[in-house]
């Protein structure tokens, strides 16, 4: 069974530039999550999708972050414009949903904003 | 609100020694509890989970954890640590609508 795929693995940009991350969840998983993990901290949920609808985006900085999940499968997370404090690892995870809390994580994208 | 506390930021053990990583949670009902491991440059991998039933749960890589409701704890243990166990360990509690709340993690260093 293929795992959660993410790309790119690493990205370096200057502040005020834009960046996009891509995630392909495990086939059949209805729920998709984007997390931000700052060095030395645990993952913080940015947005949760159930199929192609948003369940929770309460911690997503909507003035600069956006996310979409077209057709309920792949998802993209965008930052525009980036700030220095956005430097972090962005993790994508998926689960079956419907009360299944077990989440499967991708390898993450390490973003450095200079 | 649900929360998870991992009191130990960094733990160092010798290879072959036993290990216990602490986790305390705050949750009103019976919690769903998880331990994940993150190796450098990798995503999180599920070690074990507790939903209900037997309070001692077995996981992968020889890890186990014990749920103690009276202490609001879910500590992770391993009887004999291997050098490959060096990683970051995260405890998490299930919140509403299939969400997980993570602790801040414990970094494990293993000396030969």
PDB file of C-alpha atoms in Angstrom:
ATOM      1  CA  UNK A   1       0.000   0.000   0.000  1.00  0.00           C
ATOM      2  CA  UNK A   2       1.470   3.342  -1.017  1.00  0.00           C
ATOM      3  CA  UNK A   3       1.858   5.889   1.756  1.00  0.00           C
ATOM      4  CA  UNK A   4       1.152   9.597   1.837  1.00  0.00           C
ATOM      5  CA  UNK A   5       3.204  11.408  -0.789  1.00  0.00           C
ATOM      6  CA  UNK A   6       4.402  14.991  -0.469  1.00  0.00           C
ATOM      7  CA  UNK A   7       6.430  17.287  -2.672  1.00  0.00           C
ATOM      8  CA  UNK A   8       8.734  19.034  -2.675  1.00  0.00           C
ATOM      9  CA  UNK A   9      10.778  17.678   0.239  1.00  0.00           C
ATOM     10  CA  UNK A  10      12.722  20.902   0.688  1.00  0.00           C
ATOM     11  CA  UNK A  11      12.100  24.490  -0.336  1.00  0.00           C
ATOM     12  CA  UNK A  12      14.041  27.681   0.283  1.00  0.00           C
ATOM     13  CA  UNK A  13      12.405  31.015  -0.554  1.00  0.00           C
ATOM     14  CA  UNK A  14      12.812  34.654   0.337  1.00  0.00           C
ATOM     15  CA  UNK A  15      10.279  36.453   2.482  1.00  0.00           C
ATOM     16  CA  UNK A  16       7.323  37.875   0.582  1.00  0.00           C
ATOM     17  CA  UNK A  17       7.619  35.158  -2.069  1.00  0.00           C
ATOM     18  CA  UNK A  18       4.940  32.515  -2.550  1.00  0.00           C
ATOM     19  CA  UNK A  19       5.215  28.745  -2.246  1.00  0.00           C
ATOM     20  CA  UNK A  20       2.966  25.738  -2.738  1.00  0.00           C
ATOM     21  CA  UNK A  21       3.078  22.245  -1.328  1.00  0.00           C
ATOM     22  CA  UNK A  22       1.375  19.172  -2.728  1.00  0.00           C
ATOM     23  CA  UNK A  23      -0.005  16.111  -0.965  1.00  0.00           C
ATOM     24  CA  UNK A  24      -1.426  12.840  -2.267  1.00  0.00           C
ATOM     25  CA  UNK A  25      -3.111  10.841   0.528  1.00  0.00           C
ATOM     26  CA  UNK A  26      -3.494   7.105   0.865  1.00  0.00           C
ATOM     27  CA  UNK A  27      -6.074   5.804  -1.580  1.00  0.00           C
ATOM     28  CA  UNK A  28      -9.528   5.657  -0.030  1.00  0.00           C
ATOM     29  CA  UNK A  29      -8.749   7.960   2.874  1.00  0.00           C
ATOM     30  CA  UNK A  30     -11.526  10.498   3.199  1.00  0.00           C
ATOM     31  CA  UNK A  31      -9.847  12.823   5.666  1.00  0.00           C
ATOM     32  CA  UNK A  32      -6.741  14.885   4.916  1.00  0.00           C
ATOM     33  CA  UNK A  33      -4.799  17.089   7.325  1.00  0.00           C
ATOM     34  CA  UNK A  34      -2.126  19.748   6.946  1.00  0.00           C
ATOM     35  CA  UNK A  35       0.112  20.398   9.948  1.00  0.00           C
ATOM     36  CA  UNK A  36       2.810  22.952  10.646  1.00  0.00           C
ATOM     37  CA  UNK A  37       5.710  21.707  12.772  1.00  0.00           C
ATOM     38  CA  UNK A  38       8.094  24.367  14.009  1.00  0.00           C
ATOM     39  CA  UNK A  39      11.483  23.141  15.201  1.00  0.00           C
ATOM     40  CA  UNK A  40      11.261  21.767  18.724  1.00  0.00           C
ATOM     41  CA  UNK A  41       7.454  21.654  18.776  1.00  0.00           C
ATOM     42  CA  UNK A  42       4.725  19.163  18.078  1.00  0.00           C
ATOM     43  CA  UNK A  43       2.643  19.293  14.916  1.00  0.00           C
ATOM     44  CA  UNK A  44      -0.047  21.978  14.867  1.00  0.00           C
ATOM     45  CA  UNK A  45      -3.134  21.398  12.761  1.00  0.00           C
ATOM     46  CA  UNK A  46      -3.635  24.017  10.067  1.00  0.00           C
ATOM     47  CA  UNK A  47      -6.583  22.571   8.165  1.00  0.00           C
ATOM     48  CA  UNK A  48      -8.638  19.398   8.007  1.00  0.00           C
ATOM     49  CA  UNK A  49     -10.621  18.213   4.979  1.00  0.00           C
ATOM     50  CA  UNK A  50     -13.329  15.602   4.857  1.00  0.00           C
ATOM     51  CA  UNK A  51     -13.477  14.579   1.196  1.00  0.00           C
ATOM     52  CA  UNK A  52     -13.324  18.001  -0.492  1.00  0.00           C
ATOM     53  CA  UNK A  53     -14.999  19.970   2.305  1.00  0.00           C
ATOM     54  CA  UNK A  54     -13.250  21.860   5.104  1.00  0.00           C
ATOM     55  CA  UNK A  55     -13.917  20.492   8.599  1.00  0.00           C
ATOM     56  CA  UNK A  56     -11.603  22.759  10.575  1.00  0.00           C
ATOM     57  CA  UNK A  57      -9.421  25.660   9.479  1.00  0.00           C
ATOM     58  CA  UNK A  58      -9.522  27.609  12.723  1.00  0.00           C
ATOM     59  CA  UNK A  59      -5.729  27.764  13.027  1.00  0.00           C
ATOM     60  CA  UNK A  60      -4.998  28.556   9.399  1.00  0.00           C
ATOM     61  CA  UNK A  61      -3.664  32.131   8.955  1.00  0.00           C
ATOM     62  CA  UNK A  62      -6.110  32.916   6.200  1.00  0.00           C
ATOM     63  CA  UNK A  63      -4.533  36.233   5.268  1.00  0.00           C
ATOM     64  CA  UNK A  64      -1.568  34.360   3.807  1.00  0.00           C
ATOM     65  CA  UNK A  65      -2.320  30.627   3.799  1.00  0.00           C
ATOM     66  CA  UNK A  66      -4.789  28.838   1.569  1.00  0.00           C
ATOM     67  CA  UNK A  67      -5.529  25.188   0.890  1.00  0.00           C
ATOM     68  CA  UNK A  68      -7.713  23.207  -1.399  1.00  0.00           C
ATOM     69  CA  UNK A  69      -8.555  19.581  -1.995  1.00  0.00           C
ATOM     70  CA  UNK A  70      -9.888  19.161  -5.471  1.00  0.00           C
ATOM     71  CA  UNK A  71     -12.076  16.116  -6.160  1.00  0.00           C
ATOM     72  CA  UNK A  72     -11.507  14.919  -2.620  1.00  0.00           C
ATOM     73  CA  UNK A  73      -8.083  13.412  -3.348  1.00  0.00           C
ATOM     74  CA  UNK A  74      -4.917  15.509  -3.795  1.00  0.00           C
ATOM     75  CA  UNK A  75      -4.420  18.705  -1.863  1.00  0.00           C
ATOM     76  CA  UNK A  76      -2.280  21.809  -2.141  1.00  0.00           C
ATOM     77  CA  UNK A  77      -1.268  24.237   0.583  1.00  0.00           C
ATOM     78  CA  UNK A  78      -0.123  27.701  -0.469  1.00  0.00           C
ATOM     79  CA  UNK A  79       1.601  30.509   1.388  1.00  0.00           C
ATOM     80  CA  UNK A  80       1.533  33.993  -0.122  1.00  0.00           C
ATOM     81  CA  UNK A  81       3.397  36.061   0.922  1.00  0.00           C
ATOM     82  CA  UNK A  82       5.759  34.082   3.134  1.00  0.00           C
ATOM     83  CA  UNK A  83       7.180  35.431   6.381  1.00  0.00           C
ATOM     84  CA  UNK A  84      10.295  34.410   8.256  1.00  0.00           C
ATOM     85  CA  UNK A  85       8.160  32.758  10.944  1.00  0.00           C
ATOM     86  CA  UNK A  86       6.689  30.390   8.355  1.00  0.00           C
ATOM     87  CA  UNK A  87       9.949  28.426   8.362  1.00  0.00           C
ATOM     88  CA  UNK A  88       8.842  24.971   9.478  1.00  0.00           C
ATOM     89  CA  UNK A  89       8.108  21.455   8.316  1.00  0.00           C
ATOM     90  CA  UNK A  90       4.705  21.103   6.691  1.00  0.00           C
ATOM     91  CA  UNK A  91       3.247  17.659   7.214  1.00  0.00           C
ATOM     92  CA  UNK A  92       0.351  16.104   5.369  1.00  0.00           C
ATOM     93  CA  UNK A  93      -1.583  13.214   6.910  1.00  0.00           C
ATOM     94  CA  UNK A  94      -4.620  11.185   5.956  1.00  0.00           C
ATOM     95  CA  UNK A  95      -7.073   8.895   7.692  1.00  0.00           C
ATOM     96  CA  UNK A  96     -10.165   6.884   6.859  1.00  0.00           C
ATOM     97  CA  UNK A  97     -12.278   9.379   8.809  1.00  0.00           C
ATOM     98  CA  UNK A  98     -15.635   8.546  10.344  1.00  0.00           C
ATOM     99  CA  UNK A  99     -14.241   8.135  13.846  1.00  0.00           C
ATOM    100  CA  UNK A 100     -10.930   6.630  12.791  1.00  0.00           C
ATOM    101  CA  UNK A 101      -8.386   8.826  14.540  1.00  0.00           C
ATOM    102  CA  UNK A 102      -5.409   6.872  13.234  1.00  0.00           C
ATOM    103  CA  UNK A 103      -3.501   9.195  10.942  1.00  0.00           C
ATOM    104  CA  UNK A 104      -0.799   8.300   8.437  1.00  0.00           C
ATOM    105  CA  UNK A 105       1.841  10.931   7.763  1.00  0.00           C
ATOM    106  CA  UNK A 106       3.856  11.872   4.727  1.00  0.00           C
ATOM    107  CA  UNK A 107       7.583  12.706   4.957  1.00  0.00           C
ATOM    108  CA  UNK A 108       6.922  16.447   5.128  1.00  0.00           C
ATOM    109  CA  UNK A 109       8.230  19.511   3.318  1.00  0.00           C
ATOM    110  CA  UNK A 110      10.915  21.517   5.070  1.00  0.00           C
ATOM    111  CA  UNK A 111      10.422  25.214   4.258  1.00  0.00           C
ATOM    112  CA  UNK A 112      13.111  27.784   4.938  1.00  0.00           C
ATOM    113  CA  UNK A 113      12.199  31.450   4.519  1.00  0.00           C
ATOM    114  CA  UNK A 114      15.191  33.805   4.329  1.00  0.00           C
TER     115      UNK A 114
ATOM    116  CA  UNK B   1     -10.119  21.699  26.163  1.00  0.00           C
ATOM    117  CA  UNK B   2      -8.027  18.678  25.375  1.00  0.00           C
ATOM    118  CA  UNK B   3      -4.282  18.930  25.889  1.00  0.00           C
ATOM    119  CA  UNK B   4      -1.201  16.747  26.136  1.00  0.00           C
ATOM    120  CA  UNK B   5       1.873  17.326  28.274  1.00  0.00           C
ATOM    121  CA  UNK B   6       5.202  15.637  27.757  1.00  0.00           C
ATOM    122  CA  UNK B   7       7.289  16.780  30.719  1.00  0.00           C
ATOM    123  CA  UNK B   8      10.646  15.589  29.405  1.00  0.00           C
ATOM    124  CA  UNK B   9      12.069  17.571  26.495  1.00  0.00           C
ATOM    125  CA  UNK B  10      15.208  15.463  26.156  1.00  0.00           C
ATOM    126  CA  UNK B  11      16.143  12.038  27.535  1.00  0.00           C
ATOM    127  CA  UNK B  12      19.460  10.239  27.205  1.00  0.00           C
ATOM    128  CA  UNK B  13      19.837   6.513  27.825  1.00  0.00           C
ATOM    129  CA  UNK B  14      22.488   3.898  27.227  1.00  0.00           C
ATOM    130  CA  UNK B  15      21.882   1.201  24.664  1.00  0.00           C
ATOM    131  CA  UNK B  16      20.331  -1.811  26.371  1.00  0.00           C
ATOM    132  CA  UNK B  17      18.843   0.230  29.197  1.00  0.00           C
ATOM    133  CA  UNK B  18      15.118   0.452  29.838  1.00  0.00           C
ATOM    134  CA  UNK B  19      13.108   3.476  28.772  1.00  0.00           C
ATOM    135  CA  UNK B  20      10.009   5.272  29.972  1.00  0.00           C
ATOM    136  CA  UNK B  21       8.651   8.402  28.293  1.00  0.00           C
ATOM    137  CA  UNK B  22       5.965  10.301  30.158  1.00  0.00           C
ATOM    138  CA  UNK B  23       2.706  11.602  28.790  1.00  0.00           C
ATOM    139  CA  UNK B  24      -0.153  13.276  30.633  1.00  0.00           C
ATOM    140  CA  UNK B  25      -3.410  14.262  28.998  1.00  0.00           C
ATOM    141  CA  UNK B  26      -6.408  16.377  29.755  1.00  0.00           C
ATOM    142  CA  UNK B  27      -9.713  15.095  28.423  1.00  0.00           C
ATOM    143  CA  UNK B  28     -13.217  14.858  29.849  1.00  0.00           C
ATOM    144  CA  UNK B  29     -14.238  11.452  28.577  1.00  0.00           C
ATOM    145  CA  UNK B  30     -12.402   8.223  27.861  1.00  0.00           C
ATOM    146  CA  UNK B  31      -9.573   9.351  25.606  1.00  0.00           C
ATOM    147  CA  UNK B  32      -8.177   7.893  22.452  1.00  0.00           C
ATOM    148  CA  UNK B  33      -4.400   7.972  22.961  1.00  0.00           C
ATOM    149  CA  UNK B  34      -1.495   7.564  20.583  1.00  0.00           C
ATOM    150  CA  UNK B  35       2.278   7.467  20.499  1.00  0.00           C
ATOM    151  CA  UNK B  36       4.107   8.451  17.310  1.00  0.00           C
ATOM    152  CA  UNK B  37       7.824   8.415  16.510  1.00  0.00           C
ATOM    153  CA  UNK B  38       9.618  10.797  14.167  1.00  0.00           C
ATOM    154  CA  UNK B  39      13.099  10.032  12.891  1.00  0.00           C
ATOM    155  CA  UNK B  40      15.188  12.927  11.532  1.00  0.00           C
ATOM    156  CA  UNK B  41      13.844  14.174   8.215  1.00  0.00           C
ATOM    157  CA  UNK B  42      10.882  11.823   8.328  1.00  0.00           C
ATOM    158  CA  UNK B  43       7.182  12.029   8.953  1.00  0.00           C
ATOM    159  CA  UNK B  44       5.483  10.594  12.014  1.00  0.00           C
ATOM    160  CA  UNK B  45       5.009   6.838  12.354  1.00  0.00           C
ATOM    161  CA  UNK B  46       2.381   5.338  14.631  1.00  0.00           C
ATOM    162  CA  UNK B  47       3.883   3.197  17.416  1.00  0.00           C
ATOM    163  CA  UNK B  48       0.716   2.223  19.258  1.00  0.00           C
ATOM    164  CA  UNK B  49      -2.763   3.370  20.203  1.00  0.00           C
ATOM    165  CA  UNK B  50      -5.305   2.978  22.996  1.00  0.00           C
ATOM    166  CA  UNK B  51      -9.021   3.145  22.336  1.00  0.00           C
ATOM    167  CA  UNK B  52     -10.516   0.922  25.047  1.00  0.00           C
ATOM    168  CA  UNK B  53     -10.106  -2.411  26.787  1.00  0.00           C
ATOM    169  CA  UNK B  54      -6.802  -3.688  28.113  1.00  0.00           C
ATOM    170  CA  UNK B  55      -4.909  -0.747  29.566  1.00  0.00           C
ATOM    171  CA  UNK B  56      -1.527  -2.171  28.554  1.00  0.00           C
ATOM    172  CA  UNK B  57      -1.099  -1.924  24.809  1.00  0.00           C
ATOM    173  CA  UNK B  58       1.631  -3.376  22.679  1.00  0.00           C
ATOM    174  CA  UNK B  59       3.050  -1.600  19.669  1.00  0.00           C
ATOM    175  CA  UNK B  60       5.659  -1.964  17.009  1.00  0.00           C
ATOM    176  CA  UNK B  61       9.425  -2.111  17.569  1.00  0.00           C
ATOM    177  CA  UNK B  62       9.006  -3.625  21.046  1.00  0.00           C
ATOM    178  CA  UNK B  63       7.256  -0.611  22.590  1.00  0.00           C
ATOM    179  CA  UNK B  64       4.342  -0.747  25.012  1.00  0.00           C
ATOM    180  CA  UNK B  65       2.275   1.846  26.842  1.00  0.00           C
ATOM    181  CA  UNK B  66       0.003   1.768  29.848  1.00  0.00           C
ATOM    182  CA  UNK B  67      -3.149   3.831  30.224  1.00  0.00           C
ATOM    183  CA  UNK B  68      -3.757   4.960  33.815  1.00  0.00           C
ATOM    184  CA  UNK B  69      -7.007   6.848  34.140  1.00  0.00           C
ATOM    185  CA  UNK B  70      -6.389   7.819  37.778  1.00  0.00           C
ATOM    186  CA  UNK B  71      -3.163   9.550  36.802  1.00  0.00           C
ATOM    187  CA  UNK B  72      -4.308  10.813  33.377  1.00  0.00           C
ATOM    188  CA  UNK B  73      -1.181   9.226  31.969  1.00  0.00           C
ATOM    189  CA  UNK B  74      -0.173   7.138  28.983  1.00  0.00           C
ATOM    190  CA  UNK B  75       3.545   6.438  29.427  1.00  0.00           C
ATOM    191  CA  UNK B  76       5.595   4.716  26.754  1.00  0.00           C
ATOM    192  CA  UNK B  77       8.043   1.985  27.744  1.00  0.00           C
ATOM    193  CA  UNK B  78      10.643  -0.265  26.217  1.00  0.00           C
ATOM    194  CA  UNK B  79      12.646  -2.814  28.231  1.00  0.00           C
ATOM    195  CA  UNK B  80      15.852  -2.553  26.206  1.00  0.00           C
ATOM    196  CA  UNK B  81      16.648   0.401  23.964  1.00  0.00           C
ATOM    197  CA  UNK B  82      18.501   0.032  20.661  1.00  0.00           C
ATOM    198  CA  UNK B  83      20.599   2.761  19.036  1.00  0.00           C
ATOM    199  CA  UNK B  84      18.028   2.904  16.206  1.00  0.00           C
ATOM    200  CA  UNK B  85      15.398   4.087  18.701  1.00  0.00           C
ATOM    201  CA  UNK B  86      17.002   7.530  18.815  1.00  0.00           C
ATOM    202  CA  UNK B  87      14.274   9.858  17.543  1.00  0.00           C
ATOM    203  CA  UNK B  88      11.559  12.286  18.623  1.00  0.00           C
ATOM    204  CA  UNK B  89       8.521  10.785  20.319  1.00  0.00           C
ATOM    205  CA  UNK B  90       5.097  12.418  20.359  1.00  0.00           C
ATOM    206  CA  UNK B  91       2.091  11.581  22.480  1.00  0.00           C
ATOM    207  CA  UNK B  92      -1.335  12.574  21.129  1.00  0.00           C
ATOM    208  CA  UNK B  93      -4.951  12.536  22.243  1.00  0.00           C
ATOM    209  CA  UNK B  94      -7.939  12.237  19.938  1.00  0.00           C
ATOM    210  CA  UNK B  95     -10.202  15.274  19.930  1.00  0.00           C
ATOM    211  CA  UNK B  96     -13.539  15.887  18.246  1.00  0.00           C
ATOM    212  CA  UNK B  97     -14.088  15.172  14.546  1.00  0.00           C
ATOM    213  CA  UNK B  98     -11.104  12.877  14.056  1.00  0.00           C
ATOM    214  CA  UNK B  99      -8.486  15.407  15.192  1.00  0.00           C
ATOM    215  CA  UNK B 100      -5.317  14.718  17.159  1.00  0.00           C
ATOM    216  CA  UNK B 101      -3.782  17.049  19.717  1.00  0.00           C
ATOM    217  CA  UNK B 102      -0.042  16.505  19.996  1.00  0.00           C
ATOM    218  CA  UNK B 103       2.360  17.081  22.845  1.00  0.00           C
ATOM    219  CA  UNK B 104       5.597  18.988  22.330  1.00  0.00           C
ATOM    220  CA  UNK B 105       7.634  15.815  22.028  1.00  0.00           C
ATOM    221  CA  UNK B 106      10.538  14.113  23.797  1.00  0.00           C
ATOM    222  CA  UNK B 107      13.862  13.764  22.042  1.00  0.00           C
ATOM    223  CA  UNK B 108      15.545  10.440  22.812  1.00  0.00           C
ATOM    224  CA  UNK B 109      19.288  10.124  22.541  1.00  0.00           C
ATOM    225  CA  UNK B 110      20.907   6.691  22.839  1.00  0.00           C
ATOM    226  CA  UNK B 111      24.542   6.236  23.805  1.00  0.00           C
ATOM    227  CA  UNK B 112      26.465   3.055  22.883  1.00  0.00           C
TER     228      UNK B 112
END
